[in-house]
Amino acid sequence: MSKIIQVEVTDDIFTPATVNILAGDTVQWNFRSFHNVYETVDSSCTVKNTWNSADLSTGTYTQTFANNGTFYYACTVGNHCQMGMKGVVNVGALSSATANNSPATTTSTTTTSISKSNGSKFVVLSTAFYILSSTILFL
């Protein structure tokens, strides 16, 4: 089932700047200030002219990625790209832990039994959640 991944376009930055998806998924850029999205040759600011949005202050631009690969993009308004307003879409096979673009977490549960001298038992459960990483890995 294909997904739509949201990228926020604000304050001279794409958030998230790196997106990992499967072929057939769509990236939707949500504009909050005056920018655009152009595919670039690589992580440089050289425009590839294969897909791009209009210059937008509000609204959205969507791009569906049918093929595996690495697709670089940037904002070409003024010197935004040269100042670092760039991103990348990695399209390919993802592990189940990274397919949803969310941080990996783990849960640890500890069970402790306490016996009293009269034979009654108490059970104490303790659960903790740990964020392992906020980085999305592309495998």
PDB file of C-alpha atoms in Angstrom:
ATOM      1  CA  MET A   1       0.000   0.000   0.000  1.00  0.00           C
ATOM      2  CA  SER A   2       1.517   3.313  -1.032  1.00  0.00           C
ATOM      3  CA  LYS A   3       2.026   6.118   1.468  1.00  0.00           C
ATOM      4  CA  ILE A   4       2.144   9.896   1.371  1.00  0.00           C
ATOM      5  CA  ILE A   5       5.079  11.331   3.324  1.00  0.00           C
ATOM      6  CA  GLN A   6       4.827  14.975   4.421  1.00  0.00           C
ATOM      7  CA  VAL A   7       7.741  17.423   4.148  1.00  0.00           C
ATOM      8  CA  GLU A   8       7.329  20.882   5.669  1.00  0.00           C
ATOM      9  CA  VAL A   9       8.827  23.813   3.722  1.00  0.00           C
ATOM     10  CA  THR A  10       9.490  26.686   6.139  1.00  0.00           C
ATOM     11  CA  ASP A  11      12.226  29.077   7.225  1.00  0.00           C
ATOM     12  CA  ASP A  12      14.696  28.039   4.501  1.00  0.00           C
ATOM     13  CA  ILE A  13      14.610  24.368   5.482  1.00  0.00           C
ATOM     14  CA  PHE A  14      12.901  21.123   4.452  1.00  0.00           C
ATOM     15  CA  THR A  15      11.687  19.055   7.420  1.00  0.00           C
ATOM     16  CA  PRO A  16      12.568  16.244   7.243  1.00  0.00           C
ATOM     17  CA  ALA A  17      15.373  16.883   4.753  1.00  0.00           C
ATOM     18  CA  THR A  18      15.889  13.154   4.144  1.00  0.00           C
ATOM     19  CA  VAL A  19      12.961  10.871   3.370  1.00  0.00           C
ATOM     20  CA  ASN A  20      13.136   7.098   2.885  1.00  0.00           C
ATOM     21  CA  ILE A  21      10.235   5.551   0.986  1.00  0.00           C
ATOM     22  CA  LEU A  22       9.242   2.611  -1.175  1.00  0.00           C
ATOM     23  CA  ALA A  23       8.634   2.756  -4.923  1.00  0.00           C
ATOM     24  CA  GLY A  24       5.070   3.955  -5.486  1.00  0.00           C
ATOM     25  CA  ASP A  25       5.049   6.230  -2.426  1.00  0.00           C
ATOM     26  CA  THR A  26       4.413   9.959  -2.709  1.00  0.00           C
ATOM     27  CA  VAL A  27       6.181  12.883  -1.069  1.00  0.00           C
ATOM     28  CA  GLN A  28       4.060  15.951  -0.390  1.00  0.00           C
ATOM     29  CA  TRP A  29       5.847  19.248   0.268  1.00  0.00           C
ATOM     30  CA  ASN A  30       3.729  21.664   2.359  1.00  0.00           C
ATOM     31  CA  PHE A  31       4.689  25.290   1.724  1.00  0.00           C
ATOM     32  CA  ARG A  32       4.508  27.844   4.559  1.00  0.00           C
ATOM     33  CA  SER A  33       6.759  30.510   3.008  1.00  0.00           C
ATOM     34  CA  PHE A  34       8.050  31.468  -0.459  1.00  0.00           C
ATOM     35  CA  HIS A  35      10.070  28.530  -1.850  1.00  0.00           C
ATOM     36  CA  ASN A  36      10.069  25.846  -4.542  1.00  0.00           C
ATOM     37  CA  VAL A  37      11.255  22.264  -5.043  1.00  0.00           C
ATOM     38  CA  TYR A  38      13.470  21.309  -8.003  1.00  0.00           C
ATOM     39  CA  GLU A  39      15.152  17.963  -8.585  1.00  0.00           C
ATOM     40  CA  THR A  40      18.925  18.435  -8.720  1.00  0.00           C
ATOM     41  CA  VAL A  41      21.678  16.385 -10.372  1.00  0.00           C
ATOM     42  CA  ASP A  42      23.153  15.418  -6.988  1.00  0.00           C
ATOM     43  CA  SER A  43      23.574  17.180  -3.661  1.00  0.00           C
ATOM     44  CA  SER A  44      24.772  20.244  -5.590  1.00  0.00           C
ATOM     45  CA  CYS A  45      22.505  23.057  -6.745  1.00  0.00           C
ATOM     46  CA  THR A  46      22.546  22.007 -10.426  1.00  0.00           C
ATOM     47  CA  VAL A  47      18.918  21.669 -11.557  1.00  0.00           C
ATOM     48  CA  LYS A  48      18.032  18.428 -13.351  1.00  0.00           C
ATOM     49  CA  ASN A  49      14.733  19.677 -14.884  1.00  0.00           C
ATOM     50  CA  THR A  50      12.867  16.375 -14.479  1.00  0.00           C
ATOM     51  CA  TRP A  51      10.352  17.418 -11.823  1.00  0.00           C
ATOM     52  CA  ASN A  52       9.725  20.647  -9.963  1.00  0.00           C
ATOM     53  CA  SER A  53       7.100  22.741  -8.248  1.00  0.00           C
ATOM     54  CA  ALA A  54       6.118  26.300  -8.962  1.00  0.00           C
ATOM     55  CA  ASP A  55       7.325  29.038  -6.620  1.00  0.00           C
ATOM     56  CA  LEU A  56       4.807  28.797  -3.763  1.00  0.00           C
ATOM     57  CA  SER A  57       4.126  30.679  -0.532  1.00  0.00           C
ATOM     58  CA  THR A  58       1.282  28.362   0.480  1.00  0.00           C
ATOM     59  CA  GLY A  59      -0.143  25.123  -0.817  1.00  0.00           C
ATOM     60  CA  THR A  60       1.392  21.775  -1.656  1.00  0.00           C
ATOM     61  CA  TYR A  61       3.413  19.998  -4.315  1.00  0.00           C
ATOM     62  CA  THR A  62       3.383  16.205  -4.641  1.00  0.00           C
ATOM     63  CA  GLN A  63       5.703  13.833  -6.454  1.00  0.00           C
ATOM     64  CA  THR A  64       5.166  10.079  -6.713  1.00  0.00           C
ATOM     65  CA  PHE A  65       8.362   8.046  -7.035  1.00  0.00           C
ATOM     66  CA  ALA A  66       7.856   4.966  -9.220  1.00  0.00           C
ATOM     67  CA  ASN A  67      11.470   3.750  -9.348  1.00  0.00           C
ATOM     68  CA  ASN A  68      14.149   2.930  -6.794  1.00  0.00           C
ATOM     69  CA  GLY A  69      16.995   5.410  -6.521  1.00  0.00           C
ATOM     70  CA  THR A  70      18.296   8.498  -4.791  1.00  0.00           C
ATOM     71  CA  PHE A  71      16.586  11.741  -5.761  1.00  0.00           C
ATOM     72  CA  TYR A  72      18.124  15.027  -4.642  1.00  0.00           C
ATOM     73  CA  TYR A  73      16.157  18.260  -4.527  1.00  0.00           C
ATOM     74  CA  ALA A  74      16.613  21.891  -3.523  1.00  0.00           C
ATOM     75  CA  CYS A  75      14.932  25.276  -3.377  1.00  0.00           C
ATOM     76  CA  THR A  76      16.152  27.491  -6.237  1.00  0.00           C
ATOM     77  CA  VAL A  77      14.650  30.762  -4.965  1.00  0.00           C
ATOM     78  CA  GLY A  78      17.445  33.314  -4.521  1.00  0.00           C
ATOM     79  CA  ASN A  79      20.466  31.662  -2.907  1.00  0.00           C
ATOM     80  CA  HIS A  80      18.421  29.232  -0.763  1.00  0.00           C
ATOM     81  CA  CYS A  81      20.128  26.144  -2.220  1.00  0.00           C
ATOM     82  CA  GLN A  82      23.604  27.606  -1.756  1.00  0.00           C
ATOM     83  CA  MET A  83      22.650  28.362   1.862  1.00  0.00           C
ATOM     84  CA  GLY A  84      21.777  24.675   2.380  1.00  0.00           C
ATOM     85  CA  MET A  85      18.075  24.370   1.573  1.00  0.00           C
ATOM     86  CA  LYS A  86      18.371  20.870   0.101  1.00  0.00           C
ATOM     87  CA  GLY A  87      16.891  17.443   0.611  1.00  0.00           C
ATOM     88  CA  VAL A  88      17.002  13.867  -0.601  1.00  0.00           C
ATOM     89  CA  VAL A  89      14.426  11.157  -1.249  1.00  0.00           C
ATOM     90  CA  ASN A  90      15.759   7.599  -1.029  1.00  0.00           C
ATOM     91  CA  VAL A  91      13.460   5.151  -2.797  1.00  0.00           C
ATOM     92  CA  GLY A  92      14.035   1.455  -2.265  1.00  0.00           C
ATOM     93  CA  ALA A  93      13.586  -1.545  -0.004  1.00  0.00           C
ATOM     94  CA  LEU A  94      13.277  -0.559   3.648  1.00  0.00           C
ATOM     95  CA  SER A  95      13.423  -2.678   6.748  1.00  0.00           C
ATOM     96  CA  SER A  96      10.167  -2.828   8.686  1.00  0.00           C
ATOM     97  CA  ALA A  97      11.712  -0.684  11.441  1.00  0.00           C
ATOM     98  CA  THR A  98      12.337   2.224   9.087  1.00  0.00           C
ATOM     99  CA  ALA A  99       9.515   1.967   6.570  1.00  0.00           C
ATOM    100  CA  ASN A 100       7.285   4.453   8.376  1.00  0.00           C
ATOM    101  CA  ASN A 101       9.911   7.228   8.822  1.00  0.00           C
ATOM    102  CA  SER A 102       9.430   7.245  12.598  1.00  0.00           C
ATOM    103  CA  PRO A 103      11.997   6.881  15.376  1.00  0.00           C
ATOM    104  CA  ALA A 104      12.863   3.356  16.441  1.00  0.00           C
ATOM    105  CA  THR A 105      11.762   2.532  19.986  1.00  0.00           C
ATOM    106  CA  THR A 106      12.088  -0.382  22.319  1.00  0.00           C
ATOM    107  CA  THR A 107      10.100  -1.386  25.383  1.00  0.00           C
ATOM    108  CA  SER A 108      11.588  -2.990  28.463  1.00  0.00           C
ATOM    109  CA  THR A 109       9.352  -4.599  31.095  1.00  0.00           C
ATOM    110  CA  THR A 110      10.619  -5.778  34.477  1.00  0.00           C
ATOM    111  CA  THR A 111       8.544  -8.039  36.719  1.00  0.00           C
ATOM    112  CA  THR A 112       9.394  -8.372  40.409  1.00  0.00           C
ATOM    113  CA  SER A 113       7.589 -10.734  42.793  1.00  0.00           C
ATOM    114  CA  ILE A 114       7.665  -9.921  46.483  1.00  0.00           C
ATOM    115  CA  SER A 115       6.580 -12.535  49.024  1.00  0.00           C
ATOM    116  CA  LYS A 116       5.473 -11.622  52.527  1.00  0.00           C
ATOM    117  CA  SER A 117       5.890 -13.895  55.536  1.00  0.00           C
ATOM    118  CA  ASN A 118       2.141 -14.651  55.531  1.00  0.00           C
ATOM    119  CA  GLY A 119       2.441 -16.158  52.018  1.00  0.00           C
ATOM    120  CA  SER A 120       0.739 -13.350  50.053  1.00  0.00           C
ATOM    121  CA  LYS A 121       2.482 -12.105  46.911  1.00  0.00           C
ATOM    122  CA  PHE A 122       2.763  -8.715  45.317  1.00  0.00           C
ATOM    123  CA  VAL A 123       3.772  -8.250  41.701  1.00  0.00           C
ATOM    124  CA  VAL A 124       5.450  -5.036  40.615  1.00  0.00           C
ATOM    125  CA  LEU A 125       5.549  -4.236  36.910  1.00  0.00           C
ATOM    126  CA  SER A 126       7.789  -1.527  35.577  1.00  0.00           C
ATOM    127  CA  THR A 127       7.723  -0.472  31.922  1.00  0.00           C
ATOM    128  CA  ALA A 128      10.109   1.947  30.246  1.00  0.00           C
ATOM    129  CA  PHE A 129      10.272   3.187  26.671  1.00  0.00           C
ATOM    130  CA  TYR A 130      13.593   4.154  25.133  1.00  0.00           C
ATOM    131  CA  ILE A 131      14.140   6.049  21.897  1.00  0.00           C
ATOM    132  CA  LEU A 132      17.006   4.315  20.160  1.00  0.00           C
ATOM    133  CA  SER A 133      17.390   6.650  17.259  1.00  0.00           C
ATOM    134  CA  SER A 134      15.656   9.502  15.519  1.00  0.00           C
ATOM    135  CA  THR A 135      17.634   8.786  12.363  1.00  0.00           C
ATOM    136  CA  ILE A 136      15.849   6.982   9.569  1.00  0.00           C
ATOM    137  CA  LEU A 137      18.074   4.336   8.061  1.00  0.00           C
ATOM    138  CA  PHE A 138      18.016   3.385   4.393  1.00  0.00           C
ATOM    139  CA  LEU A 139      19.011  -0.233   3.833  1.00  0.00           C
TER     140      LEU A 139
END
